[in-house]
Structure formats: C-alpha cells, structure tokens
Amino acid sequence: MNRFGDMDLSEFRKKMIGLNSGGNGFGESVYIKRLSMQREKRFLISSVITYALKTGTRIQLSQQQIVDCSPNNGCSGGFFGATFRYIKQSGGLAYETSYPYVGTQQSCSLESVEIGSIQGYGTTPNGNEEEMKRALSTYGPLAVGVYVTSDFQFYGPSQRAGTSDIIDIASCPKTIDHAIAIVGYGTENGQDYWLVRNSWGTDWGLNGYFKIARNKDSMCGIATYGYYTQV
C-alpha cells in the first residue's frame, strides 16, 4: 500500500492528473534529473516538459516559468505542443534557482533566459511505438500521455514471486489524461515494456518510475503521440 491507498479512484484522479489531450532497459544509461513531488495536477505539464528538455547535464530547469509565462492554461492542465512552442519562441528557460517553484500560478516575472533553448520539436505518429523507440534513441526522453486507472494508483514493486512490475491492463481506455516522460525501454520475461518517469515523488512506484507494456496496442493510450525536442 502506498500513500494514495486511502483515496478512492475519483478523488485520486481529480487530485493527481491534468493533461489536456488534443491532437535501453532499466539501469542502463538514461538522462535523469531530480524527481520532485508533483504537488497537484496543475503543475504536471511543467514537470514533464522540463524533464524532456535534455541538456546533457543534470540541471534543474524552472517549472514555475512554464506555469506563469506560457499561454497554456496555467493551473488548469495544459497541452504539450503549446508549451514547447513557448519554449522555442522565448529562447529557453531559467534555472530552477533563478525562478523557483512556489506552488501557485503568478504573473510572469522572468528576468532572463539562461538555458534550455530548443531548435524545434516534433511528434511521433499516432500508435507507432517503433517510431517512439527510434525517437527516444535519437532525441532523448519523450513527453507522452496515458489514461490513469487504479493500477497506477496502487503501483509498486511486485511482492509476489512470478508476478510482473509491468502495467498491462486488458481493455485499458486510451483517452489520455496524465503527462509522463518515457526514458527507456526493455524486455522482461519475453514482455516488451517502456520505462517511464512519473511525477508523484520517489516514494511511489519504482523510485518514482514505472514500467508499462510496449507494443501492446498503445497500452492506456501511451502511443497517442510522443513529443521530442531538437536541441
């Protein structure tokens, strides 16, 4: 049981998801930056976007700048495309230390852009997990969405011999409503999976990460699109 165990599913979904949908293996070398606790759903987009901006070093980019300054619904969820467009047009992001997270939307107070500029961004074709794998290998972490079920709420390391840590849900809906970042892939006991960074803190899942079935008809909508950046 994790810290979400005392919530019913509707309460959990209301509090912890907030994506507006619109249009190598675990332990191998992947780009990892600090995994902070997602306070509530309204900052989910900024958490995933700053993670997906691979810079080659472990730095902390400003999530608050995205919440305050990008024209992307502020505290009411958001769209990946609109946020990436803002980052490209603004020339990048400030460091987290220069524009720190405060937990609420405020007026934009950006003084200077310091790092995190991108030349462009793109998306993988709907439902094409082979192209997602190629984009991940070429560009780095992919910003994607999934539909959250109770399997996510109670996810954690398998405690029973012979059971899997891979989320594989029969007839999982594909209407995405939660933003995540794919950081790797692998195969476990013959089953392909994506390794995914979540935003619910390191005390959830596999130290803040989870595995979900890959090449399984876009499990929970994960292959709806994959946003990548060109730096």
PDB file of C-alpha atoms in Angstrom:
ATOM      1  CA  MET A   1       0.000   0.000   0.000  1.00  0.00           C
ATOM      2  CA  ASN A   2       1.332   3.468  -0.876  1.00  0.00           C
ATOM      3  CA  ARG A   3       0.332   6.955   0.296  1.00  0.00           C
ATOM      4  CA  PHE A   4      -2.563   7.054  -2.200  1.00  0.00           C
ATOM      5  CA  GLY A   5      -4.185   3.988  -0.652  1.00  0.00           C
ATOM      6  CA  ASP A   6      -6.743   5.922   1.407  1.00  0.00           C
ATOM      7  CA  MET A   7      -8.161   7.759  -1.642  1.00  0.00           C
ATOM      8  CA  ASP A   8     -10.958   6.426  -3.800  1.00  0.00           C
ATOM      9  CA  LEU A   9     -10.202   6.439  -7.533  1.00  0.00           C
ATOM     10  CA  SER A  10     -12.263   9.542  -8.344  1.00  0.00           C
ATOM     11  CA  GLU A  11     -10.508  11.558  -5.618  1.00  0.00           C
ATOM     12  CA  PHE A  12      -7.114  10.304  -6.773  1.00  0.00           C
ATOM     13  CA  ARG A  13      -7.785  11.167 -10.426  1.00  0.00           C
ATOM     14  CA  LYS A  14      -9.091  14.623  -9.529  1.00  0.00           C
ATOM     15  CA  LYS A  15      -6.007  15.430  -7.485  1.00  0.00           C
ATOM     16  CA  MET A  16      -3.194  13.820  -9.447  1.00  0.00           C
ATOM     17  CA  ILE A  17      -3.911  14.053 -13.191  1.00  0.00           C
ATOM     18  CA  GLY A  18      -4.287  17.026 -15.517  1.00  0.00           C
ATOM     19  CA  LEU A  19      -3.251  16.658 -19.152  1.00  0.00           C
ATOM     20  CA  ASN A  20      -5.421  18.217 -21.827  1.00  0.00           C
ATOM     21  CA  SER A  21      -5.376  15.795 -24.743  1.00  0.00           C
ATOM     22  CA  GLY A  22      -5.509  17.142 -28.275  1.00  0.00           C
ATOM     23  CA  GLY A  23      -4.289  16.456 -31.061  1.00  0.00           C
ATOM     24  CA  ASN A  24      17.552   0.729 -23.359  1.00  0.00           C
ATOM     25  CA  GLY A  25      16.386  -1.040 -20.185  1.00  0.00           C
ATOM     26  CA  PHE A  26      16.061  -0.078 -16.508  1.00  0.00           C
ATOM     27  CA  GLY A  27      19.539   0.557 -15.126  1.00  0.00           C
ATOM     28  CA  GLU A  28      21.125   1.462 -18.454  1.00  0.00           C
ATOM     29  CA  SER A  29      22.354   4.977 -19.154  1.00  0.00           C
ATOM     30  CA  VAL A  30      19.437   7.410 -19.463  1.00  0.00           C
ATOM     31  CA  TYR A  31      19.217  11.112 -18.735  1.00  0.00           C
ATOM     32  CA  ILE A  32      17.857  11.630 -15.214  1.00  0.00           C
ATOM     33  CA  LYS A  33      17.203  14.912 -13.452  1.00  0.00           C
ATOM     34  CA  ARG A  34      15.889  15.458  -9.934  1.00  0.00           C
ATOM     35  CA  LEU A  35      12.489  13.850  -9.403  1.00  0.00           C
ATOM     36  CA  SER A  36      10.417  16.186  -7.276  1.00  0.00           C
ATOM     37  CA  MET A  37       6.962  15.542  -5.884  1.00  0.00           C
ATOM     38  CA  GLN A  38       4.176  16.768  -8.130  1.00  0.00           C
ATOM     39  CA  ARG A  39       2.189  18.867  -5.671  1.00  0.00           C
ATOM     40  CA  GLU A  40      -1.045  18.568  -7.600  1.00  0.00           C
ATOM     41  CA  LYS A  41      -2.159  18.029 -11.173  1.00  0.00           C
ATOM     42  CA  ARG A  42      -1.914  21.675 -12.237  1.00  0.00           C
ATOM     43  CA  PHE A  43       1.898  21.561 -12.463  1.00  0.00           C
ATOM     44  CA  LEU A  44       2.122  18.209 -14.193  1.00  0.00           C
ATOM     45  CA  ILE A  45       2.828  19.617 -17.672  1.00  0.00           C
ATOM     46  CA  SER A  46       5.693  21.803 -16.441  1.00  0.00           C
ATOM     47  CA  SER A  47       7.240  18.858 -14.576  1.00  0.00           C
ATOM     48  CA  VAL A  48       7.244  16.613 -17.636  1.00  0.00           C
ATOM     49  CA  ILE A  49       8.337  19.314 -20.086  1.00  0.00           C
ATOM     50  CA  THR A  50      11.384  20.381 -18.074  1.00  0.00           C
ATOM     51  CA  TYR A  51      12.374  16.736 -17.767  1.00  0.00           C
ATOM     52  CA  ALA A  52      12.080  16.172 -21.521  1.00  0.00           C
ATOM     53  CA  LEU A  53      14.452  19.056 -22.307  1.00  0.00           C
ATOM     54  CA  LYS A  54      17.644  17.006 -22.385  1.00  0.00           C
ATOM     55  CA  THR A  55      20.743  19.171 -21.942  1.00  0.00           C
ATOM     56  CA  GLY A  56      23.391  16.503 -21.383  1.00  0.00           C
ATOM     57  CA  THR A  57      23.994  17.525 -17.765  1.00  0.00           C
ATOM     58  CA  ARG A  58      21.953  17.147 -14.616  1.00  0.00           C
ATOM     59  CA  ILE A  59      20.477  20.576 -14.109  1.00  0.00           C
ATOM     60  CA  GLN A  60      17.176  21.831 -12.795  1.00  0.00           C
ATOM     61  CA  LEU A  61      15.079  23.982 -15.128  1.00  0.00           C
ATOM     62  CA  SER A  62      12.281  26.258 -13.960  1.00  0.00           C
ATOM     63  CA  GLN A  63       8.864  24.618 -13.876  1.00  0.00           C
ATOM     64  CA  GLN A  64       7.380  27.811 -12.452  1.00  0.00           C
ATOM     65  CA  GLN A  65       8.330  29.799 -15.562  1.00  0.00           C
ATOM     66  CA  ILE A  66       6.182  27.488 -17.672  1.00  0.00           C
ATOM     67  CA  VAL A  67       3.225  27.816 -15.291  1.00  0.00           C
ATOM     68  CA  ASP A  68       3.482  31.614 -15.088  1.00  0.00           C
ATOM     69  CA  CYS A  69       4.663  32.642 -18.540  1.00  0.00           C
ATOM     70  CA  SER A  70       3.455  30.198 -21.178  1.00  0.00           C
ATOM     71  CA  PRO A  71      -0.032  30.739 -22.666  1.00  0.00           C
ATOM     72  CA  ASN A  72      -1.107  27.231 -21.747  1.00  0.00           C
ATOM     73  CA  ASN A  73      -3.948  27.279 -19.194  1.00  0.00           C
ATOM     74  CA  GLY A  74      -1.754  27.937 -16.175  1.00  0.00           C
ATOM     75  CA  CYS A  75      -3.186  25.843 -13.351  1.00  0.00           C
ATOM     76  CA  SER A  76      -5.853  24.109 -15.458  1.00  0.00           C
ATOM     77  CA  GLY A  77      -3.874  21.403 -17.190  1.00  0.00           C
ATOM     78  CA  GLY A  78      -2.146  22.054 -20.478  1.00  0.00           C
ATOM     79  CA  PHE A  79      -1.003  20.954 -23.909  1.00  0.00           C
ATOM     80  CA  PHE A  80       2.484  19.726 -24.765  1.00  0.00           C
ATOM     81  CA  GLY A  81       2.570  21.495 -28.137  1.00  0.00           C
ATOM     82  CA  ALA A  82       1.718  24.929 -26.757  1.00  0.00           C
ATOM     83  CA  THR A  83       4.386  24.639 -24.082  1.00  0.00           C
ATOM     84  CA  PHE A  84       7.135  23.508 -26.448  1.00  0.00           C
ATOM     85  CA  ARG A  85       6.184  26.347 -28.802  1.00  0.00           C
ATOM     86  CA  TYR A  86       6.553  28.848 -25.948  1.00  0.00           C
ATOM     87  CA  ILE A  87       9.989  27.476 -25.006  1.00  0.00           C
ATOM     88  CA  LYS A  88      11.203  27.711 -28.592  1.00  0.00           C
ATOM     89  CA  GLN A  89       9.906  31.261 -29.054  1.00  0.00           C
ATOM     90  CA  SER A  90      11.185  32.510 -25.691  1.00  0.00           C
ATOM     91  CA  GLY A  91      14.666  31.116 -26.267  1.00  0.00           C
ATOM     92  CA  GLY A  92      14.661  28.657 -23.368  1.00  0.00           C
ATOM     93  CA  LEU A  93      14.113  28.534 -19.626  1.00  0.00           C
ATOM     94  CA  ALA A  94      15.622  29.935 -16.473  1.00  0.00           C
ATOM     95  CA  TYR A  95      17.361  27.780 -13.890  1.00  0.00           C
ATOM     96  CA  GLU A  96      15.166  26.490 -11.075  1.00  0.00           C
ATOM     97  CA  THR A  97      17.251  28.524  -8.609  1.00  0.00           C
ATOM     98  CA  SER A  98      16.563  31.744 -10.545  1.00  0.00           C
ATOM     99  CA  TYR A  99      12.824  31.174 -10.948  1.00  0.00           C
ATOM    100  CA  PRO A 100      11.878  28.716  -8.184  1.00  0.00           C
ATOM    101  CA  TYR A 101       8.720  26.702  -7.786  1.00  0.00           C
ATOM    102  CA  VAL A 102       6.186  28.369  -5.448  1.00  0.00           C
ATOM    103  CA  GLY A 103       3.121  26.149  -5.753  1.00  0.00           C
ATOM    104  CA  THR A 104       0.698  28.590  -7.363  1.00  0.00           C
ATOM    105  CA  GLN A 105       0.310  30.484 -10.628  1.00  0.00           C
ATOM    106  CA  GLN A 106       1.578  34.071 -10.555  1.00  0.00           C
ATOM    107  CA  SER A 107       2.219  36.839 -13.061  1.00  0.00           C
ATOM    108  CA  CYS A 108       5.265  36.185 -15.227  1.00  0.00           C
ATOM    109  CA  SER A 109       8.413  37.583 -13.602  1.00  0.00           C
ATOM    110  CA  LEU A 110      11.042  36.202 -15.958  1.00  0.00           C
ATOM    111  CA  GLU A 111      14.202  38.340 -15.964  1.00  0.00           C
ATOM    112  CA  SER A 112      16.386  36.324 -18.309  1.00  0.00           C
ATOM    113  CA  VAL A 113      16.526  33.036 -20.168  1.00  0.00           C
ATOM    114  CA  GLU A 114      19.583  31.043 -19.122  1.00  0.00           C
ATOM    115  CA  ILE A 115      19.460  27.585 -20.729  1.00  0.00           C
ATOM    116  CA  GLY A 116      17.103  25.012 -22.187  1.00  0.00           C
ATOM    117  CA  SER A 117      16.702  26.521 -25.637  1.00  0.00           C
ATOM    118  CA  ILE A 118      15.439  24.241 -28.393  1.00  0.00           C
ATOM    119  CA  GLN A 119      15.760  24.383 -32.159  1.00  0.00           C
ATOM    120  CA  GLY A 120      12.422  22.693 -32.601  1.00  0.00           C
ATOM    121  CA  TYR A 121      10.178  19.863 -31.525  1.00  0.00           C
ATOM    122  CA  GLY A 122       8.184  17.103 -33.138  1.00  0.00           C
ATOM    123  CA  THR A 123       5.796  14.242 -32.505  1.00  0.00           C
ATOM    124  CA  THR A 124       5.729  10.582 -33.366  1.00  0.00           C
ATOM    125  CA  PRO A 125       2.871   9.177 -35.474  1.00  0.00           C
ATOM    126  CA  ASN A 126      -0.213   8.095 -33.561  1.00  0.00           C
ATOM    127  CA  GLY A 127       0.094   4.498 -32.408  1.00  0.00           C
ATOM    128  CA  ASN A 128       3.577   3.900 -33.837  1.00  0.00           C
ATOM    129  CA  GLU A 129       5.653   2.502 -30.980  1.00  0.00           C
ATOM    130  CA  GLU A 130       8.573   1.611 -33.224  1.00  0.00           C
ATOM    131  CA  GLU A 131       8.890   5.303 -34.164  1.00  0.00           C
ATOM    132  CA  MET A 132       8.679   6.199 -30.477  1.00  0.00           C
ATOM    133  CA  LYS A 133      11.592   3.847 -29.795  1.00  0.00           C
ATOM    134  CA  ARG A 134      13.589   5.448 -32.611  1.00  0.00           C
ATOM    135  CA  ALA A 135      12.812   8.994 -31.405  1.00  0.00           C
ATOM    136  CA  LEU A 136      13.771   8.074 -27.835  1.00  0.00           C
ATOM    137  CA  SER A 137      17.127   6.738 -29.017  1.00  0.00           C
ATOM    138  CA  THR A 138      17.725   9.783 -31.237  1.00  0.00           C
ATOM    139  CA  TYR A 139      16.413  12.723 -29.219  1.00  0.00           C
ATOM    140  CA  GLY A 140      16.112  11.555 -25.613  1.00  0.00           C
ATOM    141  CA  PRO A 141      13.097  11.468 -23.246  1.00  0.00           C
ATOM    142  CA  LEU A 142       9.626  11.628 -24.819  1.00  0.00           C
ATOM    143  CA  ALA A 143       6.746  13.593 -23.305  1.00  0.00           C
ATOM    144  CA  VAL A 144       3.657  11.400 -23.632  1.00  0.00           C
ATOM    145  CA  GLY A 145       0.261  10.855 -22.046  1.00  0.00           C
ATOM    146  CA  VAL A 146      -1.637   7.901 -20.584  1.00  0.00           C
ATOM    147  CA  TYR A 147      -5.044   7.172 -19.132  1.00  0.00           C
ATOM    148  CA  VAL A 148      -4.727   6.606 -15.375  1.00  0.00           C
ATOM    149  CA  THR A 149      -6.504   3.678 -13.723  1.00  0.00           C
ATOM    150  CA  SER A 150      -6.346   2.242 -10.208  1.00  0.00           C
ATOM    151  CA  ASP A 151      -3.407   0.120 -11.396  1.00  0.00           C
ATOM    152  CA  PHE A 152      -1.362   3.330 -11.443  1.00  0.00           C
ATOM    153  CA  GLN A 153      -2.712   4.499  -8.090  1.00  0.00           C
ATOM    154  CA  PHE A 154      -1.528   1.371  -6.261  1.00  0.00           C
ATOM    155  CA  TYR A 155       1.522   0.608  -8.415  1.00  0.00           C
ATOM    156  CA  GLY A 156       4.713  -0.530  -6.730  1.00  0.00           C
ATOM    157  CA  PRO A 157       7.376  -3.254  -6.793  1.00  0.00           C
ATOM    158  CA  SER A 158       5.878  -6.711  -7.146  1.00  0.00           C
ATOM    159  CA  GLN A 159       5.833  -8.515  -3.803  1.00  0.00           C
ATOM    160  CA  ARG A 160       4.940 -11.950  -5.174  1.00  0.00           C
ATOM    161  CA  ALA A 161       7.223 -14.384  -6.969  1.00  0.00           C
ATOM    162  CA  GLY A 162       6.264 -14.878 -10.581  1.00  0.00           C
ATOM    163  CA  THR A 163       4.408 -11.579 -10.895  1.00  0.00           C
ATOM    164  CA  SER A 164       5.466  -8.639 -13.039  1.00  0.00           C
ATOM    165  CA  ASP A 165       6.078  -4.946 -12.396  1.00  0.00           C
ATOM    166  CA  ILE A 166       4.827  -4.150 -15.914  1.00  0.00           C
ATOM    167  CA  ILE A 167       1.439  -2.432 -16.174  1.00  0.00           C
ATOM    168  CA  ASP A 168      -0.592  -4.486 -18.646  1.00  0.00           C
ATOM    169  CA  ILE A 169      -4.328  -3.835 -18.441  1.00  0.00           C
ATOM    170  CA  ALA A 170      -6.942  -5.582 -20.549  1.00  0.00           C
ATOM    171  CA  SER A 171      -9.122  -3.048 -22.414  1.00  0.00           C
ATOM    172  CA  CYS A 172      -7.460  -0.001 -20.836  1.00  0.00           C
ATOM    173  CA  PRO A 173      -9.057   3.252 -22.115  1.00  0.00           C
ATOM    174  CA  LYS A 174      -6.913   5.328 -24.470  1.00  0.00           C
ATOM    175  CA  THR A 175      -8.283   8.791 -23.636  1.00  0.00           C
ATOM    176  CA  ILE A 176      -5.061  10.240 -22.233  1.00  0.00           C
ATOM    177  CA  ASP A 177      -5.291  12.467 -19.166  1.00  0.00           C
ATOM    178  CA  HIS A 178      -1.907  12.257 -17.415  1.00  0.00           C
ATOM    179  CA  ALA A 179       1.506  13.511 -18.584  1.00  0.00           C
ATOM    180  CA  ILE A 180       4.613  11.344 -18.195  1.00  0.00           C
ATOM    181  CA  ALA A 181       8.108  11.012 -19.716  1.00  0.00           C
ATOM    182  CA  ILE A 182       9.404   7.852 -21.389  1.00  0.00           C
ATOM    183  CA  VAL A 183      13.110   7.432 -20.606  1.00  0.00           C
ATOM    184  CA  GLY A 184      13.924   3.891 -21.709  1.00  0.00           C
ATOM    185  CA  TYR A 185      12.660   0.523 -22.866  1.00  0.00           C
ATOM    186  CA  GLY A 186      13.399  -3.145 -22.403  1.00  0.00           C
ATOM    187  CA  THR A 187      12.075  -6.703 -22.403  1.00  0.00           C
ATOM    188  CA  GLU A 188      11.347  -8.692 -19.251  1.00  0.00           C
ATOM    189  CA  ASN A 189      10.452 -12.388 -19.364  1.00  0.00           C
ATOM    190  CA  GLY A 190       9.522 -12.003 -23.013  1.00  0.00           C
ATOM    191  CA  GLN A 191       7.329  -8.921 -22.493  1.00  0.00           C
ATOM    192  CA  ASP A 192       8.321  -5.583 -24.024  1.00  0.00           C
ATOM    193  CA  TYR A 193       7.944  -2.522 -21.807  1.00  0.00           C
ATOM    194  CA  TRP A 194       8.545   1.211 -21.632  1.00  0.00           C
ATOM    195  CA  LEU A 195      10.422   2.644 -18.642  1.00  0.00           C
ATOM    196  CA  VAL A 196       8.594   5.802 -17.600  1.00  0.00           C
ATOM    197  CA  ARG A 197       9.332   8.665 -15.242  1.00  0.00           C
ATOM    198  CA  ASN A 198       6.258   9.791 -13.292  1.00  0.00           C
ATOM    199  CA  SER A 199       5.757  12.961 -11.241  1.00  0.00           C
ATOM    200  CA  TRP A 200       4.341  11.610  -7.983  1.00  0.00           C
ATOM    201  CA  GLY A 201       7.550  11.501  -5.964  1.00  0.00           C
ATOM    202  CA  THR A 202      10.243   8.893  -5.388  1.00  0.00           C
ATOM    203  CA  ASP A 203       8.147   7.068  -2.765  1.00  0.00           C
ATOM    204  CA  TRP A 204       5.725   5.965  -5.493  1.00  0.00           C
ATOM    205  CA  GLY A 205       6.310   3.052  -7.860  1.00  0.00           C
ATOM    206  CA  LEU A 206       9.898   2.029  -8.647  1.00  0.00           C
ATOM    207  CA  ASN A 207      11.596   5.024  -7.016  1.00  0.00           C
ATOM    208  CA  GLY A 208       9.314   7.338  -8.998  1.00  0.00           C
ATOM    209  CA  TYR A 209       9.348   5.289 -12.206  1.00  0.00           C
ATOM    210  CA  PHE A 210       7.159   2.553 -13.652  1.00  0.00           C
ATOM    211  CA  LYS A 211       7.070   0.008 -16.453  1.00  0.00           C
ATOM    212  CA  ILE A 212       4.180  -0.272 -18.897  1.00  0.00           C
ATOM    213  CA  ALA A 213       3.593  -2.733 -21.716  1.00  0.00           C
ATOM    214  CA  ARG A 214       5.189  -1.780 -25.050  1.00  0.00           C
ATOM    215  CA  ASN A 215       3.975  -2.971 -28.456  1.00  0.00           C
ATOM    216  CA  LYS A 216       0.612  -3.825 -26.879  1.00  0.00           C
ATOM    217  CA  ASP A 217      -1.761  -1.707 -28.983  1.00  0.00           C
ATOM    218  CA  SER A 218      -0.797   1.586 -27.311  1.00  0.00           C
ATOM    219  CA  MET A 219      -1.414   0.479 -23.734  1.00  0.00           C
ATOM    220  CA  CYS A 220      -3.606   3.076 -21.967  1.00  0.00           C
ATOM    221  CA  GLY A 221      -3.010   5.470 -24.891  1.00  0.00           C
ATOM    222  CA  ILE A 222       0.744   5.765 -24.347  1.00  0.00           C
ATOM    223  CA  ALA A 223       1.438   5.814 -28.102  1.00  0.00           C
ATOM    224  CA  THR A 224      -1.134   8.513 -28.901  1.00  0.00           C
ATOM    225  CA  TYR A 225       1.813  10.825 -29.513  1.00  0.00           C
ATOM    226  CA  GLY A 226       5.349  11.259 -28.241  1.00  0.00           C
ATOM    227  CA  TYR A 227       6.771  14.784 -28.125  1.00  0.00           C
ATOM    228  CA  TYR A 228      10.527  15.149 -28.505  1.00  0.00           C
ATOM    229  CA  THR A 229      12.811  18.175 -28.641  1.00  0.00           C
ATOM    230  CA  GLN A 230      15.586  19.079 -31.071  1.00  0.00           C
ATOM    231  CA  VAL A 231      18.330  20.902 -29.173  1.00  0.00           C
TER     232      VAL A 231
END
